[in-house]
PDB file of C-alpha atoms in Angstrom:
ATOM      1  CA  UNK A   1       0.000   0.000   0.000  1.00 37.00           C
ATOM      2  CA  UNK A   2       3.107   2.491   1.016  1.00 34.00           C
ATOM      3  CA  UNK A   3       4.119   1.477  -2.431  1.00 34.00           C
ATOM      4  CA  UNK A   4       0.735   2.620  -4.605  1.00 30.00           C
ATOM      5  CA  UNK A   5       0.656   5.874  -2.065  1.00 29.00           C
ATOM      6  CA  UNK A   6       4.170   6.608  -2.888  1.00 30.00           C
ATOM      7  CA  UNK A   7       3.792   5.899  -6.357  1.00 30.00           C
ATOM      8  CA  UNK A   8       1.087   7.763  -6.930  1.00 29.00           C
ATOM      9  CA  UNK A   9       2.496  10.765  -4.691  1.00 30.00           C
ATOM     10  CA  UNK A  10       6.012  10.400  -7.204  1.00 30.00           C
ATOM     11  CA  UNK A  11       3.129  10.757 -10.182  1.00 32.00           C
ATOM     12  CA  UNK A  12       1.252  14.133  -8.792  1.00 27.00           C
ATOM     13  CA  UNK A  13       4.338  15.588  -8.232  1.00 28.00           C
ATOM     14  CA  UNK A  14       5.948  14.851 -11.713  1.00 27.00           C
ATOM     15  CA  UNK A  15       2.858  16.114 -13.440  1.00 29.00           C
ATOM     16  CA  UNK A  16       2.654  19.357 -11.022  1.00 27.00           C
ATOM     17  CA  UNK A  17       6.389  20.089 -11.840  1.00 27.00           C
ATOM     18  CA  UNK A  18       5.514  19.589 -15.835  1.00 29.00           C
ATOM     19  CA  UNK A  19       2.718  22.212 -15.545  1.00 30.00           C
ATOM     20  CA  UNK A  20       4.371  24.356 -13.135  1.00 29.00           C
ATOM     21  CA  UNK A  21       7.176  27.265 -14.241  1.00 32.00           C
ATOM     22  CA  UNK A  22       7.096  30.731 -15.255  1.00 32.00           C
ATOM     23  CA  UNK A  23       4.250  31.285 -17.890  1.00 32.00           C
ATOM     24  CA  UNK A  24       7.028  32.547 -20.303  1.00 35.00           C
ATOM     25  CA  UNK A  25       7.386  29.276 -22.727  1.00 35.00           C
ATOM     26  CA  UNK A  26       4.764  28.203 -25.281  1.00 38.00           C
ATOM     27  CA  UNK A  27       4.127  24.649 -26.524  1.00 38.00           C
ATOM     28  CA  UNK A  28       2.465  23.546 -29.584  1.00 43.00           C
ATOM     29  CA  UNK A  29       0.123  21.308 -27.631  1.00 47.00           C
ATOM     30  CA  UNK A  30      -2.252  24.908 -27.384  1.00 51.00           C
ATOM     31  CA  UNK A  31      -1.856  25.504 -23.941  1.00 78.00           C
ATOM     32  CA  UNK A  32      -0.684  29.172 -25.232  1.00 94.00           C
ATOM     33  CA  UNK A  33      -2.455  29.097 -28.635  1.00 96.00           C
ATOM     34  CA  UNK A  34      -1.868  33.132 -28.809  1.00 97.00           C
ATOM     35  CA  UNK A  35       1.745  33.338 -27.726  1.00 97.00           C
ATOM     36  CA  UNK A  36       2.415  29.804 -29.982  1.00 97.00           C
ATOM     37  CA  UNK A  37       1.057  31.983 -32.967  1.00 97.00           C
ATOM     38  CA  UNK A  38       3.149  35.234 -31.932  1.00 98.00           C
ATOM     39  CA  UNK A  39       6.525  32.617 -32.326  1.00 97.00           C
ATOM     40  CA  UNK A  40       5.376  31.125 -34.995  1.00 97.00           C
ATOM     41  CA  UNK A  41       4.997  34.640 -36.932  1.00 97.00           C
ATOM     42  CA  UNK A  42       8.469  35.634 -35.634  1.00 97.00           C
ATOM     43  CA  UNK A  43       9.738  32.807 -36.577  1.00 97.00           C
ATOM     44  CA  UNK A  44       8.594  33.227 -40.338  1.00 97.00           C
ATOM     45  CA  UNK A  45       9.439  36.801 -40.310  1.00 97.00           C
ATOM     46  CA  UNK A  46      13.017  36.242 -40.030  1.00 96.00           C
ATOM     47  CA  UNK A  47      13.141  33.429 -42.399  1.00 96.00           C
ATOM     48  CA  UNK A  48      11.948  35.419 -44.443  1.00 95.00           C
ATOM     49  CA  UNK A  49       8.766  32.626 -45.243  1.00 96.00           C
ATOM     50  CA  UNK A  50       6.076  34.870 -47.012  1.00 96.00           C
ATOM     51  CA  UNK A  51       3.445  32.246 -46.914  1.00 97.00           C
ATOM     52  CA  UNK A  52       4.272  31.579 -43.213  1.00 97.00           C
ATOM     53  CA  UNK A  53       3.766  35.273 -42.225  1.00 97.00           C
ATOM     54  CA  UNK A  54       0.520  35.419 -44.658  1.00 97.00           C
ATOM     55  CA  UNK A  55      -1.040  32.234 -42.685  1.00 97.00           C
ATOM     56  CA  UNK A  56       0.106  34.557 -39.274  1.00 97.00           C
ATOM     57  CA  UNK A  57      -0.577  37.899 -39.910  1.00 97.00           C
ATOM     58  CA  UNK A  58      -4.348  39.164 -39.250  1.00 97.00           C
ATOM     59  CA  UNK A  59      -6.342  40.525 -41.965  1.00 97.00           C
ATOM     60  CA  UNK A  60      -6.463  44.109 -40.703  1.00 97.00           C
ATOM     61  CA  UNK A  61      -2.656  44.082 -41.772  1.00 97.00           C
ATOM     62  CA  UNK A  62      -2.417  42.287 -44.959  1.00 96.00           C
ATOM     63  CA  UNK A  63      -1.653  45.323 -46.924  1.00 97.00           C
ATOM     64  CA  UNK A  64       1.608  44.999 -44.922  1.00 97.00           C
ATOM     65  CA  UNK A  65       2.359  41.145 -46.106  1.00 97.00           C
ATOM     66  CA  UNK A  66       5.736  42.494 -48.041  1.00 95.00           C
ATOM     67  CA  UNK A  67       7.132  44.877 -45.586  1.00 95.00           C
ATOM     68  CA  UNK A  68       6.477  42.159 -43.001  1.00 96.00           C
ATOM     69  CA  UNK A  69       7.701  39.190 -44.577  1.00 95.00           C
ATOM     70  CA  UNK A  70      10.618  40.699 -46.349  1.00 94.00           C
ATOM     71  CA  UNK A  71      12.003  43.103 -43.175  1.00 93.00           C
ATOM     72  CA  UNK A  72      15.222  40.251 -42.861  1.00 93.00           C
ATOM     73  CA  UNK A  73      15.675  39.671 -46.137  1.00 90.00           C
ATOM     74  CA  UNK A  74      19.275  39.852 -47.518  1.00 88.00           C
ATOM     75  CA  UNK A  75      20.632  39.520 -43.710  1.00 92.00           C
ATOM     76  CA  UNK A  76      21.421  36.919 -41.395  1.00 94.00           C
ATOM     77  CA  UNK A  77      18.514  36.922 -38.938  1.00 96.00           C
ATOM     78  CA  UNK A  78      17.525  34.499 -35.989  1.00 96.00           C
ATOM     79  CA  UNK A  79      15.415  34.573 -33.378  1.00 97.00           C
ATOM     80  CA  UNK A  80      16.881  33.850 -29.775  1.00 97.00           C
ATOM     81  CA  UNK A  81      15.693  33.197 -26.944  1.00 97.00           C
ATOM     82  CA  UNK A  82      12.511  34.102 -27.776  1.00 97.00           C
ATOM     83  CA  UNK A  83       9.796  33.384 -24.711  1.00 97.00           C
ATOM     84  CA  UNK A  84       6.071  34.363 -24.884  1.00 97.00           C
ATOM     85  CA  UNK A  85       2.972  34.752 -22.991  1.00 97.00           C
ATOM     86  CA  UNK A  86      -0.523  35.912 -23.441  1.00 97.00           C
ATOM     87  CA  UNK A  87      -1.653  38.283 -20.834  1.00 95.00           C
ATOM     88  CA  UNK A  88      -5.060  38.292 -19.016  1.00 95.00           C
ATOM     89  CA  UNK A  89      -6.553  40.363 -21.543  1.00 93.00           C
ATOM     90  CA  UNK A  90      -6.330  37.346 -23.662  1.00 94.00           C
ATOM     91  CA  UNK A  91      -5.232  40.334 -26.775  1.00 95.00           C
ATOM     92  CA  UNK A  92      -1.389  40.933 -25.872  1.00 97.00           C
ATOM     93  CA  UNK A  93       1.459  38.626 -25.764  1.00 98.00           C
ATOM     94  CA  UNK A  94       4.096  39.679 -24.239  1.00 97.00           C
ATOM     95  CA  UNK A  95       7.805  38.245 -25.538  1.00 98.00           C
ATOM     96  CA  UNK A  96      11.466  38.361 -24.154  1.00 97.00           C
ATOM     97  CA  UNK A  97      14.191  37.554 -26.207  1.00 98.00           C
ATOM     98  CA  UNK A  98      15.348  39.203 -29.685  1.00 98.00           C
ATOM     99  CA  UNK A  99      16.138  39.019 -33.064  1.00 97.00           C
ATOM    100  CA  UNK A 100      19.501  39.433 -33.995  1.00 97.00           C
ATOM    101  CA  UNK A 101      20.533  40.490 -37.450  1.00 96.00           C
ATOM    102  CA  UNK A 102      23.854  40.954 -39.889  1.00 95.00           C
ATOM    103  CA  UNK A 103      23.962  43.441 -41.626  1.00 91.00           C
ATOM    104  CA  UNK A 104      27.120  42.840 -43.762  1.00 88.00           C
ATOM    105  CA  UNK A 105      29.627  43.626 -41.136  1.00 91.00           C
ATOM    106  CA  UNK A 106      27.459  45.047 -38.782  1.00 94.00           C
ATOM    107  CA  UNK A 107      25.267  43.216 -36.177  1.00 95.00           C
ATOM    108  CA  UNK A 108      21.992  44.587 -34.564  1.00 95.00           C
ATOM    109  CA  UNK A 109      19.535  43.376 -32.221  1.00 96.00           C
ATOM    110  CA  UNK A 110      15.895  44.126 -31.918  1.00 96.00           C
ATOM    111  CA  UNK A 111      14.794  43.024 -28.157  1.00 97.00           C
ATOM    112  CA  UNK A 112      10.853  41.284 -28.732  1.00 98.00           C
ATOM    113  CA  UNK A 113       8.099  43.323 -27.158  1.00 97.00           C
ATOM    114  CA  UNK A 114       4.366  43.384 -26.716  1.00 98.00           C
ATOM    115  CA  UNK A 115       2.230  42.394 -29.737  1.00 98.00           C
ATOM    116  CA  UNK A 116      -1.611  42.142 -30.633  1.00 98.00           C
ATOM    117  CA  UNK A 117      -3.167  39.813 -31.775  1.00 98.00           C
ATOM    118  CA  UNK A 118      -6.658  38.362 -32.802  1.00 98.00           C
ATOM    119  CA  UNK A 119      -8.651  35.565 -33.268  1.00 97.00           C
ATOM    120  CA  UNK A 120      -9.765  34.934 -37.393  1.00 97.00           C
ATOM    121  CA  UNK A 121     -11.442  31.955 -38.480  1.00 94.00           C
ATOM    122  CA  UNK A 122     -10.475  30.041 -35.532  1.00 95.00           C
ATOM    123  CA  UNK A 123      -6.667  30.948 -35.305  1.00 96.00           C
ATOM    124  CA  UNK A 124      -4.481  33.264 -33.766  1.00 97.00           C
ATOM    125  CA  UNK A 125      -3.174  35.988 -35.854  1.00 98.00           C
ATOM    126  CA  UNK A 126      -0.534  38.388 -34.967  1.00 98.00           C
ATOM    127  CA  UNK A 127      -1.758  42.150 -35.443  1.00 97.00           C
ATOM    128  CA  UNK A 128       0.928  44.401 -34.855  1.00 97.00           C
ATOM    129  CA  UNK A 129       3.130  45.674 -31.867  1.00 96.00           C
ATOM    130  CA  UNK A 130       1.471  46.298 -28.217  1.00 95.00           C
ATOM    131  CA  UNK A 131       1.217  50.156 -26.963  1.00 88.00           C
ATOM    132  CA  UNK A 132       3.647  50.155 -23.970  1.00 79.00           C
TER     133      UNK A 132
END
């Protein structure tokens, strides 16, 4: 019986530390549909992967497909450390991390921020930076 108990105890506690941490991290299981869809588009954006940022980007903005999908193109671009969440409003996502660029012989970052975004025929779009 100490066995089962202790057992089962070993089980609550594995599954409590495998849902527990800092809210920051998406997974592609949905738990963070919103901030999955915010990585996703960043993730496209500086691959430069036009149809990735189309599928991504919310309708309100797809004038801005090209200037969106092409900002890393002809530089070395990655995103690091990138780390999202949704906040309570359930219409910002907050990210840490950056991207960082090359630019020939010159490198730049641009630290992630606050960014909208919507739902559209049942998926989360990215809509544009946050207000601070």
């Amino acid at each position: 019986m100490k066995r089962l108990f202790a057992a089962v105890m070993f089980g609550v506690l594995l599954a409590a530390a495998a849902c527990s941490g800092s809210g920051e991290t998406t997974s592609p299981s949905g738990e963070d549909a919103p901030a999955q869809a915010v990585v996703n588009y960043l993730q496209a954006k500086v691959a430069g992967n036009r149809d990735g940022v189309r599928d991504l980007l919310c309708s309100a903005l797809e004038s801005q497909l090209d200037r969106e999908a092409l900002s890393f193109s002809g530089v070395n671009a990655a995103l690091e450390n990138a780390a999202c969440s949704t906040g309570a409003d359930g219409t910002t996502v907050t990210c840490t991390g950056q991207i960082a660029a090359v630019y020939g012989l010159e490198s730049r970052t641009f630290p992630l921020s606050r960014y909208n975004v919507v739902q559209e025929d049942g998926q989360w779009r990215w809509c544009g930076e946050a207000a601070p």
